[in-house]
Amino acid sequence: MSTSPADLHAQVSGDSSDPLAEIEQRVLWLSTSMIHHANRIRPNLTGLKVGGHQASCASMVSIMTSLWFEQLRPGDRVSVKPHASPVLHGINYLLGELDEKYLTTLREFGGLQSYPSRSKDPDPVDYSTGSVGIGATAPIWGAIARRYVDTAIGGAGTGRQYSLVGDAELDEGAVWEAVLDHSVAELGEIVWIVDLNRQSLDRVVPNIAAGRLEAMFAAAGWQVITVKFGTLLESLFTRPGGAALRSRILDMPNPEYQRMLRCNADEVRTRLPGDGPDAAAVASLIAELDDVTLLKAIRNLGGHDLDALRAAYAQIDDTRPTVIIAYTVKGRGLPTEGHPQNHSSLLTVEQYAQLAAGLGMDTSDPWARFATDSAAERLCRATADRLTRDKVELGTPPAVPSDIGRTPSGTSTTQAALGRALLDLSREAPAAAKRVVTVSPDVSSTTNLAGWLNKVGVWSPNERRNWFDDDAETIMHWREKPTGQHMELGIAETNLVGLMGELGATWSRWGQPLFPIGVMYDPFVERALEPWSYGIYAGGQSILVGTPSGVSLAAEGGAHQSIKTPSIGLEQPGCISYEPAFAIDVEWTLLDSISRLGRPDGSSSYLRLSTRPVDQTLANVPTDPAARERRRRQVVAGAYTLRRAEDPAVTLVGMGAVITETLAAADRLVDQGIAAEVVCVTSPGQLFEAVQARRGLADGPSWILDQVFSADRAAPMVTVLDGHPHTLAFLAGINSVRGAALGVSSFGQVGSLEDVYKYHGIDTDSVVRAGLDLIA
């Protein structure tokens, strides 16, 4: 049963003498109105659902109003629950941070985004949210990034990092991976506020188990503050029968409580006492209350009581992370309040008018501001002044060399080349190397970062003693200190890329660019891809290194052999991908990738490396300086001709670890009198963009196609890589030649490298056969 207009007004109205309560009501109105306008007023020619979450906004209004207008300081940052984005925009509007013209543009092209976005919303947004669990945990990694910048460089200041989290979002495993990480317990600036409205998208959650949540946070070393009841209910608990009322509410199943929110006063008087032994005591107590007070009392949960929230904030212990579990009502103050399916429901025109009447608002002028010099308007101005941040002056990243000048020899792997390149950078360009922060999930030694780690140390919130520093047999020295440039998390790839995203956003937050490089086993890149992609969307520029990769990791078997990852960079926005074949290619592509970080027009990169030993003389690096620079530019642009034929009958295109088989196949074809040209691809994504640009479908250079895939040298083409064959299949279309795409399209097998390559058809024999078939 829906509440009457009078009851509705009683539910949402606060003390008119309290300007904060007046602002609270206005924020409710603005957030509801933005969604109403997007769905009920703005023309919608397609008829497709626009959507919005009025009920989810309503449950956060009190928390966010109290936080912004009383608690926040300029250095604080807040990650807002995705569905509460209209609340954030409403607050920004009242603070003068958002022009009125945007209030009618929620979910409109070029307007306010569906969920808070640092990169796309026109008003201040601290953290992009919208991907479940990612926005919630971002402030943890933001706290580490701020600490690192302030300690190693300076200028990041201080401030709490808040997360406003819906209780249903706590189902996401990424949340607990972050909460349980060993370094988090020392981050006292972390404050989470859980909107415990006990509803998910489809239903009232029958067993939300708030006590279990409290215990889980406490076990991780967090301070737990629970805000269950407001001041009205707390005062009733002190009266005769109050203990019985408290027990009744606490013991009541969630669905029963939610159903009571849909009742009028008479029905509440019937339902609330229940049928337990204390029913008479409860009935006697509520009989003393008038209808308005009774309806207010049953809704007087802590997450909607400004005094209860103030008291909770005052208890925050800044020596450890804090979680405030605030009990709320989904849809608080709306006609849809407490309805089990109110998650995406929209107020009807009649309900919207009813809400306006209860709040004293005008539906024909929904964006009205507070009267000039009213108490509420003065509070808005004072809050805006208090929260004003200094303008961020974007710093210029230090210069990164394009070529260290060394030419690798002997036999080596691209994975080993990573560690050597970082050490070379520290010697040749110390200012740039000082900005490099490497991150890994407990695989530093196995991904060849030991030398780099020994040189720069390991980051820790506080310095810790290395008890093995006098052990002569210990090769990797684990020196932990606040200025260490390597950060190692537990085996949780989501945490790693979340941290990378925040380290990669310091250029825009504090004007201090960092160069984050994350290393993980390539088979687990797909597990981390979604949060890494979201970090890129939010403006976090970083380099992700996947190693070792492919079925070249033969002895590990199919579970540890990545197949799809070569196409990730081809498809990931804001990212350039490389799969180098030689150590010199690793150096050049890594240096170029670093040079793209920490700037407004920057980009992220993905490097796919291998443990396959390769004879480095096969790279045939030019000795002439100009020719060497030409090769470097081609490597960075996506491909180069490794072996040129006078009049090629076939072109063999290899990438990464299988370049050895590609060259061996070319030798055998030449022995048969068949001229074979060999092209080494380093970035299929760069080449695809060049093809699109040549066809007028994208902006960018296309010169690499003229130099490596010129029409006058077009020949039937075999492409081969240790990954899915479709990654390079498009290359045959550049000059419309016959093509054969070799690669891995089934789960891997354990065995020797030769057996596994033969099984997947990427061995030398398979390349030779494919070439012969094309020219037959």
Coordinates of N, CA, C and O in Angstrom, one line a residue, residues 565-629:
T565 N 45.4 -13.5 -25.7 CA 46.0 -12.3 -25.3 C 46.6 -11.4 -26.4 O 46.6 -10.2 -26.3
P566 N 47.1 -12.0 -27.5 CA 47.7 -11.2 -28.5 C 46.8 -10.1 -29.1 O 47.2 -9.1 -29.6
S567 N 45.5 -10.4 -29.1 CA 44.5 -9.5 -29.7 C 44.0 -8.5 -28.7 O 43.3 -7.6 -29.1
I568 N 44.4 -8.6 -27.4 CA 43.9 -7.7 -26.4 C 44.3 -6.2 -26.8 O 43.4 -5.3 -26.7
G569 N 45.5 -6.0 -27.1 CA 45.9 -4.6 -27.4 C 45.3 -4.1 -28.7 O 45.2 -2.9 -28.9
L570 N 45.0 -5.1 -29.6 CA 44.4 -4.8 -30.8 C 43.0 -4.2 -30.6 O 42.5 -3.4 -31.4
E571 N 42.4 -4.6 -29.5 CA 41.0 -4.2 -29.3 C 40.8 -3.3 -28.1 O 39.7 -2.7 -27.9
Q572 N 41.8 -3.1 -27.2 CA 41.6 -2.3 -26.0 C 41.8 -0.8 -26.3 O 42.8 -0.4 -26.7
P573 N 40.7 0.0 -26.0 CA 40.9 1.5 -26.3 C 42.0 2.0 -25.3 O 42.2 1.6 -24.2
G574 N 42.6 3.1 -25.8 CA 43.6 3.8 -24.9 C 44.8 3.0 -24.7 O 45.6 3.3 -23.7
C575 N 45.1 2.0 -25.5 CA 46.3 1.1 -25.2 C 47.0 0.7 -26.5 O 46.3 0.5 -27.6
I576 N 48.3 0.7 -26.5 CA 49.1 0.2 -27.6 C 49.7 -1.1 -27.1 O 50.3 -1.2 -26.0
S577 N 49.7 -2.2 -27.9 CA 50.2 -3.5 -27.5 C 51.5 -3.8 -28.4 O 51.6 -3.4 -29.5
Y578 N 52.4 -4.5 -27.7 CA 53.6 -5.0 -28.4 C 53.9 -6.4 -28.0 O 53.7 -6.8 -26.9
E579 N 54.3 -7.2 -29.0 CA 54.9 -8.5 -28.7 C 56.2 -8.6 -29.4 O 56.3 -9.0 -30.6
P580 N 57.3 -8.2 -28.8 CA 58.6 -8.1 -29.4 C 59.2 -9.5 -29.6 O 58.9 -10.4 -28.8
A581 N 60.0 -9.6 -30.6 CA 60.7 -10.9 -30.8 C 62.1 -10.9 -30.2 O 62.6 -12.0 -29.9
F582 N 62.8 -9.8 -30.2 CA 64.2 -9.7 -29.7 C 64.3 -8.7 -28.6 O 63.5 -7.9 -28.3
A583 N 65.4 -8.9 -27.9 CA 65.7 -8.0 -26.7 C 65.7 -6.6 -27.1 O 65.2 -5.7 -26.3
I584 N 66.3 -6.2 -28.2 CA 66.4 -4.8 -28.6 C 65.0 -4.3 -28.9 O 64.7 -3.1 -28.6
D585 N 64.1 -5.1 -29.4 CA 62.7 -4.7 -29.6 C 62.0 -4.4 -28.3 O 61.2 -3.5 -28.2
V586 N 62.3 -5.2 -27.3 CA 61.8 -4.9 -25.9 C 62.2 -3.6 -25.4 O 61.4 -2.8 -24.9
E587 N 63.5 -3.3 -25.5 CA 64.0 -2.0 -25.1 C 63.3 -0.9 -25.8 O 62.8 0.1 -25.2
W588 N 63.3 -0.9 -27.1 CA 62.7 0.2 -27.9 C 61.2 0.4 -27.6 O 60.7 1.5 -27.4
T589 N 60.5 -0.7 -27.6 CA 59.0 -0.6 -27.3 C 58.7 -0.2 -25.9 O 57.8 0.6 -25.6
L590 N 59.5 -0.7 -24.9 CA 59.3 -0.3 -23.5 C 59.6 1.2 -23.3 O 58.8 1.9 -22.7
L591 N 60.7 1.7 -23.9 CA 61.1 3.1 -23.7 C 60.0 4.0 -24.4 O 59.6 5.0 -23.8
D592 N 59.5 3.6 -25.5 CA 58.5 4.4 -26.2 C 57.2 4.3 -25.4 O 56.5 5.4 -25.3
S593 N 56.9 3.2 -24.8 CA 55.7 3.1 -24.0 C 55.8 4.0 -22.7 O 54.8 4.6 -22.3
I594 N 56.9 4.0 -22.1 CA 57.1 4.9 -20.9 C 57.0 6.3 -21.3 O 56.4 7.1 -20.6
S595 N 57.5 6.7 -22.5 CA 57.4 8.1 -22.9 C 56.0 8.5 -23.2 O 55.7 9.8 -23.2
R596 N 55.0 7.6 -23.3 CA 53.6 8.0 -23.5 C 52.8 8.2 -22.2 O 51.7 8.6 -22.3
L597 N 53.5 7.9 -21.1 CA 52.8 8.0 -19.8 C 52.8 9.4 -19.2 O 53.7 10.2 -19.4
G598 N 51.8 9.6 -18.3 CA 51.8 10.8 -17.5 C 51.5 12.1 -18.2 O 52.0 13.2 -17.8
R599 N 50.7 12.1 -19.2 CA 50.4 13.3 -20.0 C 49.0 13.3 -20.5 O 48.4 12.2 -20.6
P600 N 48.4 14.5 -20.7 CA 47.0 14.5 -21.1 C 46.7 13.7 -22.4 O 45.6 13.1 -22.6
D601 N 47.7 13.7 -23.3 CA 47.5 12.9 -24.6 C 48.2 11.5 -24.5 O 48.4 10.9 -25.5
G602 N 48.4 11.1 -23.3 CA 49.2 9.8 -23.1 C 48.3 8.6 -23.4 O 47.1 8.7 -23.7
S603 N 48.9 7.4 -23.3 CA 48.2 6.2 -23.5 C 48.9 5.1 -22.7 O 50.1 5.2 -22.2
S604 N 48.2 4.0 -22.5 CA 48.7 2.8 -21.8 C 49.3 1.9 -22.8 O 49.1 2.0 -24.0
S605 N 50.0 0.8 -22.3 CA 50.6 -0.1 -23.2 C 50.5 -1.5 -22.6 O 50.5 -1.7 -21.4
Y606 N 50.6 -2.5 -23.5 CA 50.6 -3.9 -23.1 C 51.7 -4.6 -23.8 O 51.7 -4.6 -25.0
L607 N 52.7 -5.2 -23.1 CA 53.8 -5.9 -23.7 C 53.6 -7.4 -23.3 O 53.5 -7.8 -22.2
R608 N 53.7 -8.2 -24.4 CA 53.5 -9.7 -24.2 C 54.9 -10.3 -24.4 O 55.4 -10.3 -25.6
L609 N 55.5 -10.8 -23.4 CA 56.9 -11.3 -23.5 C 56.9 -12.8 -23.3 O 55.9 -13.5 -22.9
S610 N 58.1 -13.4 -23.5 CA 58.2 -14.8 -23.6 C 59.5 -15.3 -22.9 O 60.5 -14.5 -22.7
T611 N 59.5 -16.5 -22.4 CA 60.7 -17.2 -21.8 C 61.5 -18.0 -22.9 O 62.4 -18.7 -22.5
R612 N 61.1 -17.9 -24.1 CA 61.7 -18.7 -25.2 C 63.1 -18.1 -25.5 O 63.2 -16.9 -25.9
P613 N 64.2 -18.8 -25.3 CA 65.5 -18.3 -25.7 C 65.6 -18.1 -27.2 O 65.2 -19.0 -28.0
V614 N 66.1 -17.0 -27.6 CA 66.2 -16.6 -29.0 C 67.6 -16.1 -29.3 O 68.2 -15.3 -28.5
D615 N 68.2 -16.6 -30.4 CA 69.5 -16.1 -30.8 C 69.4 -14.6 -31.2 O 68.7 -14.3 -32.2
Q616 N 70.0 -13.7 -30.5 CA 69.8 -12.3 -30.7 C 70.5 -11.8 -32.0 O 70.2 -10.7 -32.5
T617 N 71.5 -12.6 -32.6 CA 72.1 -12.2 -33.8 C 71.1 -12.2 -35.0 O 71.3 -11.6 -36.0
L618 N 70.0 -13.0 -34.8 CA 69.0 -13.1 -35.8 C 68.3 -11.7 -36.1 O 67.7 -11.5 -37.1
A619 N 68.3 -10.8 -35.1 CA 67.7 -9.5 -35.2 C 68.4 -8.7 -36.3 O 67.8 -7.8 -36.9
N620 N 69.7 -9.0 -36.5 CA 70.4 -8.3 -37.6 C 70.2 -6.8 -37.5 O 69.8 -6.1 -38.4
V621 N 70.5 -6.3 -36.3 CA 70.3 -4.8 -36.0 C 71.3 -4.0 -36.8 O 72.5 -4.3 -36.8
P622 N 70.9 -3.0 -37.6 CA 71.8 -2.3 -38.4 C 72.9 -1.6 -37.6 O 72.6 -1.1 -36.5
T623 N 74.1 -1.5 -38.1 CA 75.2 -0.8 -37.4 C 75.2 0.7 -37.7 O 75.7 1.5 -36.9
D624 N 74.8 1.0 -38.9 CA 74.7 2.4 -39.3 C 73.7 3.2 -38.4 O 72.6 2.7 -38.2
P625 N 74.1 4.3 -37.8 CA 73.1 5.0 -36.9 C 71.8 5.4 -37.5 O 70.8 5.2 -36.9
A626 N 71.8 5.8 -38.7 CA 70.6 6.2 -39.4 C 69.7 5.0 -39.7 O 68.5 5.0 -39.5
A627 N 70.3 3.9 -40.1 CA 69.6 2.7 -40.4 C 69.0 2.1 -39.1 O 67.9 1.6 -39.0
R628 N 69.8 2.2 -38.0 CA 69.4 1.7 -36.7 C 68.1 2.5 -36.2 O 67.2 1.9 -35.8
E629 N 68.2 3.8 -36.4 CA 67.0 4.7 -36.0 C 65.8 4.3 -36.9 O 64.7 4.3 -36.4

